[in-house]
Amino acid sequence: MTENDPVPNSKQTTENTAAPGRRRELLATAAEVFAAHGYNATTVRRIADEAGLLAGSLYYHFDSKESMLDEILSTFLDELWAGYDTVLASGLGPRETLEALVTESFREIDRHRPAVAIYQKESRHLAARPRFAYLADSQRRFEKAWLGTLQRGVAERVFRADLDTRLTYRFVRDTVWVAASWYRPGGAHTPEEIARQYLSMVLDGIAVRD
Amino acid sequence: MTENDPVPNSKQTTENTAAPGRRRELLATAAEVFAAHGYNATTVRRIADEAGLLAGSLYYHFDSKESMLDEILSTFLDELWAGYDTVLASGLGPRETLEALVTESFREIDRHRPAVAIYQKESRHLAARPRFAYLADSQRRFEKAWLGTLQRGVAERVFRADLDTRLTYRFVRDTVWVAASWYRPGGAHTPEEIARQYLSMVLDGIAVRD
Amino acid sequence: MTENDPVPNSKQTTENTAAPGRRRELLATAAEVFAAHGYNATTVRRIADEAGLLAGSLYYHFDSKESMLDEILSTFLDELWAGYDTVLASGLGPRETLEALVTESFREIDRHRPAVAIYQKESRHLAARPRFAYLADSQRRFEKAWLGTLQRGVAERVFRADLDTRLTYRFVRDTVWVAASWYRPGGAHTPEEIARQYLSMVLDGIAVRD
Amino acid sequence: MTENDPVPNSKQTTENTAAPGRRRELLATAAEVFAAHGYNATTVRRIADEAGLLAGSLYYHFDSKESMLDEILSTFLDELWAGYDTVLASGLGPRETLEALVTESFREIDRHRPAVAIYQKESRHLAARPRFAYLADSQRRFEKAWLGTLQRGVAERVFRADLDTRLTYRFVRDTVWVAASWYRPGGAHTPEEIARQYLSMVLDGIAVRD
DNA sequence: GATGAATGAGATTTCATTCAT
DNA sequence: TATGAATGAAATCTCATTCAT
């Protein structure tokens, strides 16, 4: 769980790595539009309009609409795993690991909201395509990290013994990521505040204790 | 909250001359395909293939691809609200209401999995179109029911006083519905079992109590 | 050399075999245009114009422009090899085999002029693509048939001993097929007449004998 | 037939300020790519890649893709006609003229293989455009030279009386030029050797004489 | 009820070409 | 001389929809 980024992805396509200025701008625009309207429903022309050039001109920078999506998702996942790996490598107990993962996740949502929203909506069917195989890989690592933490918590009697860890994993995973669909950076809550509230609910429950 | 189906929708379009059996079959097929691949990515031809007829022939049964979607979603919402309204009309306390709503929700997922999955993925951007205004209406009623229950619970000291109810509402709402994306009817868990586990987590937390 | 059509080709794509009427017409039109202007330079719209429908409508009948080309070429090659195999299986001597192959070739040009012209112009670079691998296969069988006949002729002292058979094969092969670029069915010469003239030149030379 | 280059062509376009070395290199590269993939299928970017610069940079050297093609073909034809005119002006008999023309042709293929291959594939449809009218002119002169030689040969009883000279002209013309598609300079045969073999076939036939 | 054929609008992509630097 | 970025026209292809049979 602490190995160095074993998730292979295809981030770098034909185009050069060196001149990231324009490229990054265009990707940010594309991500915003994909997130707002869905990948399929987004036309290349729409992205181009938003970025202030003609549709065909995007093809100077990117091979295809799909390769934009690819680069958006893989860049996000690379950063996500950098954060996760730091957490997982730091030798925390299960509860602290869970807290750190949740907090890190909300921070990623804060930084990569469009990418997370796209990931949330599209990853399931994308993962089937060879080009996006890294999504399935990431999914697997993800499960290992979260489910492992829950199971360790149960084993160490930090989490309740009667927990269906698989089910709990799904609940937790989904709630965290779906947040990207309503979260607005710069809104009422900081990522850390949201994480705190969420952890409070999941760890201690919302019911008043007798 | 107990009024009779105030959500207007357009379920019945022009044609319902023929045996409603075929119609229902075709909608079930369409829902399955929409859920699996997304509404936009689903071609009319794909639905027709799956149903064993030619694309053009679907237009004998339905006005348009959109009207299939409309009918799938509105049928689902009608049933959902029938269930919810029964719960909300039965005078339960906040905790029991929450339990009943969650249980009812997982039952709906069990019965209408494809519709719920479509709803989950598409409702946000559909709600903007006039034809699907009922989605926004439903969303509002939904918020009133759930958020109201949480707030009532805090007021009656059944739920913790320090709860950010709005945030909690979002967490709960999302987790429940996203379940449609992994739930498989006839799988390891009954809807009631899933509801029980989920409620246990949300109400009492996963941490071991001192 | 007498086995039953061992050249695999992909003639039948998705579309049905049963209703060949419209399909065949459209292919004939496409072949004519491909032959006249080259495959790359031919637009789908041009074919559609010539056939009297809209460009998009062609896609009801064919998967792609490429699949039209594929079907044109593979249909032609199937017929060609049916004819060649009959000749090769009939136990003729080298000279008679050569005469029969040449005659058969000019007959095929008469029947499939556009296909032959396309084959002549495009086969070299198409053969590299997996989809058109059967072109390379055919090319190999072709060489075996013609070169083999020439070599047999030399061995049996029917053809001159000092013949560079490989070079002669190339000359003969090319001359025969390039004829498709100037031949007009219904013109001054029948295929058999052309074959006779050509064979006279190749077998006996154009110089007056001393 | 001995006039000095009456074929007008447009070889020199606007720019020839710079070192003609680079220009020639670029044209050689372009010719190679045109010959390998066809003029239409060749992108300016491909030529630029092969030459080690960017697509836009080619426009410093040439007006357009078409002007590269123009210069390649007209340069070739100028040299070809220099050779042919020498032969035609030297007062040889029909048989010797034919031998000299064939030999000269294979020498041109050796020197200008890519240009000949392009000429072979593209000249028919290019000749229609005004800019490439010189291709049609050349074609006419070509026919006059070859057909005239054959007719003279028949008249002088050097070639067989029963020859269909028009048909023979086509056969001979095609075979010679198609050779560009398989000939590789520096391969097994010198141009002169190929010419000898070819002339042997055409003049004396491949059949053993009784 | 269903088919086969077509429409037409719009999508992605390609590519020769331009031009400021 | 060359680059990097963009243009704009056109190409292939997709797909919801229509309609005569």
PDB file of N, CA, C and O in Angstrom, chain A residues 189-209:
ATOM      1  N   HIS A 189     -18.309  26.129   3.617  1.00  0.00           N
ATOM      2  CA  HIS A 189     -17.485  25.211   4.401  1.00  0.00           C
ATOM      3  C   HIS A 189     -16.108  24.992   3.766  1.00  0.00           C
ATOM      4  O   HIS A 189     -16.008  24.848   2.554  1.00  0.00           O
ATOM      5  N   THR A 190     -15.090  24.925   4.603  1.00  0.00           N
ATOM      6  CA  THR A 190     -13.790  24.492   4.101  1.00  0.00           C
ATOM      7  C   THR A 190     -13.818  22.968   3.997  1.00  0.00           C
ATOM      8  O   THR A 190     -14.635  22.307   4.627  1.00  0.00           O
ATOM      9  N   PRO A 191     -12.902  22.432   3.196  1.00  0.00           N
ATOM     10  CA  PRO A 191     -12.831  20.967   3.096  1.00  0.00           C
ATOM     11  C   PRO A 191     -12.634  20.335   4.471  1.00  0.00           C
ATOM     12  O   PRO A 191     -13.232  19.298   4.767  1.00  0.00           O
ATOM     13  N   GLU A 192     -11.813  20.948   5.286  1.00  0.00           N
ATOM     14  CA  GLU A 192     -11.534  20.367   6.601  1.00  0.00           C
ATOM     15  C   GLU A 192     -12.787  20.356   7.473  1.00  0.00           C
ATOM     16  O   GLU A 192     -13.040  19.397   8.209  1.00  0.00           O
ATOM     17  N   GLU A 193     -13.563  21.417   7.368  1.00  0.00           N
ATOM     18  CA  GLU A 193     -14.805  21.499   8.135  1.00  0.00           C
ATOM     19  C   GLU A 193     -15.783  20.397   7.697  1.00  0.00           C
ATOM     20  O   GLU A 193     -16.417  19.734   8.516  1.00  0.00           O
ATOM     21  N   ILE A 194     -15.886  20.233   6.392  1.00  0.00           N
ATOM     22  CA  ILE A 194     -16.767  19.177   5.884  1.00  0.00           C
ATOM     23  C   ILE A 194     -16.298  17.812   6.352  1.00  0.00           C
ATOM     24  O   ILE A 194     -17.092  16.973   6.777  1.00  0.00           O
ATOM     25  N   ALA A 195     -14.997  17.604   6.296  1.00  0.00           N
ATOM     26  CA  ALA A 195     -14.459  16.323   6.734  1.00  0.00           C
ATOM     27  C   ALA A 195     -14.781  16.070   8.202  1.00  0.00           C
ATOM     28  O   ALA A 195     -15.166  14.968   8.592  1.00  0.00           O
ATOM     29  N   ARG A 196     -14.632  17.100   9.012  1.00  0.00           N
ATOM     30  CA  ARG A 196     -14.891  16.954  10.431  1.00  0.00           C
ATOM     31  C   ARG A 196     -16.351  16.549  10.689  1.00  0.00           C
ATOM     32  O   ARG A 196     -16.631  15.610  11.429  1.00  0.00           O
ATOM     33  N   GLN A 197     -17.263  17.252  10.056  1.00  0.00           N
ATOM     34  CA  GLN A 197     -18.687  16.945  10.206  1.00  0.00           C
ATOM     35  C   GLN A 197     -18.980  15.513   9.747  1.00  0.00           C
ATOM     36  O   GLN A 197     -19.706  14.762  10.395  1.00  0.00           O
ATOM     37  N   TYR A 198     -18.410  15.183   8.603  1.00  0.00           N
ATOM     38  CA  TYR A 198     -18.677  13.869   8.054  1.00  0.00           C
ATOM     39  C   TYR A 198     -18.140  12.766   8.961  1.00  0.00           C
ATOM     40  O   TYR A 198     -18.818  11.769   9.244  1.00  0.00           O
ATOM     41  N   LEU A 199     -16.921  12.973   9.440  1.00  0.00           N
ATOM     42  CA  LEU A 199     -16.319  11.964  10.315  1.00  0.00           C
ATOM     43  C   LEU A 199     -17.098  11.834  11.615  1.00  0.00           C
ATOM     44  O   LEU A 199     -17.253  10.721  12.152  1.00  0.00           O
ATOM     45  N   SER A 200     -17.576  12.955  12.095  1.00  0.00           N
ATOM     46  CA  SER A 200     -18.361  12.926  13.318  1.00  0.00           C
ATOM     47  C   SER A 200     -19.583  12.038  13.137  1.00  0.00           C
ATOM     48  O   SER A 200     -19.918  11.215  13.985  1.00  0.00           O
ATOM     49  N   MET A 201     -20.239  12.189  11.991  1.00  0.00           N
ATOM     50  CA  MET A 201     -21.416  11.363  11.724  1.00  0.00           C
ATOM     51  C   MET A 201     -21.046   9.892  11.600  1.00  0.00           C
ATOM     52  O   MET A 201     -21.638   9.021  12.242  1.00  0.00           O
ATOM     53  N   VAL A 202     -20.047   9.626  10.805  1.00  0.00           N
ATOM     54  CA  VAL A 202     -19.715   8.225  10.531  1.00  0.00           C
ATOM     55  C   VAL A 202     -19.130   7.531  11.766  1.00  0.00           C
ATOM     56  O   VAL A 202     -19.438   6.372  12.050  1.00  0.00           O
ATOM     57  N   LEU A 203     -18.298   8.260  12.494  1.00  0.00           N
ATOM     58  CA  LEU A 203     -17.641   7.600  13.627  1.00  0.00           C
ATOM     59  C   LEU A 203     -18.558   7.473  14.836  1.00  0.00           C
ATOM     60  O   LEU A 203     -18.617   6.423  15.481  1.00  0.00           O
ATOM     61  N   ASP A 204     -19.285   8.552  15.116  1.00  0.00           N
ATOM     62  CA  ASP A 204     -20.056   8.548  16.356  1.00  0.00           C
ATOM     63  C   ASP A 204     -21.563   8.493  16.172  1.00  0.00           C
ATOM     64  O   ASP A 204     -22.310   8.363  17.143  1.00  0.00           O
ATOM     65  N   GLY A 205     -22.038   8.644  14.969  1.00  0.00           N
ATOM     66  CA  GLY A 205     -23.473   8.562  14.727  1.00  0.00           C
ATOM     67  C   GLY A 205     -24.167   9.881  15.005  1.00  0.00           C
ATOM     68  O   GLY A 205     -23.620  10.771  15.647  1.00  0.00           O
ATOM     69  N   ILE A 206     -25.383   9.970  14.489  1.00  0.00           N
ATOM     70  CA  ILE A 206     -26.100  11.217  14.668  1.00  0.00           C
ATOM     71  C   ILE A 206     -27.077  11.141  15.847  1.00  0.00           C
ATOM     72  O   ILE A 206     -27.620  12.162  16.262  1.00  0.00           O
ATOM     73  N   ALA A 207     -27.287   9.963  16.324  1.00  0.00           N
ATOM     74  CA  ALA A 207     -28.241   9.831  17.438  1.00  0.00           C
ATOM     75  C   ALA A 207     -27.616  10.328  18.742  1.00  0.00           C
ATOM     76  O   ALA A 207     -26.402  10.203  18.963  1.00  0.00           O
ATOM     77  N   VAL A 208     -28.432  10.890  19.576  1.00  0.00           N
ATOM     78  CA  VAL A 208     -27.972  11.284  20.912  1.00  0.00           C
ATOM     79  C   VAL A 208     -27.740  10.039  21.741  1.00  0.00           C
ATOM     80  O   VAL A 208     -28.507   9.074  21.676  1.00  0.00           O
ATOM     81  N   ARG A 209     -26.644  10.042  22.493  1.00  0.00           N
ATOM     82  CA  ARG A 209     -26.330   8.858  23.298  1.00  0.00           C
ATOM     83  C   ARG A 209     -27.043   8.904  24.635  1.00  0.00           C
ATOM     84  O   ARG A 209     -27.136   9.959  25.243  1.00  0.00           O
TER      85      ARG A 209
END
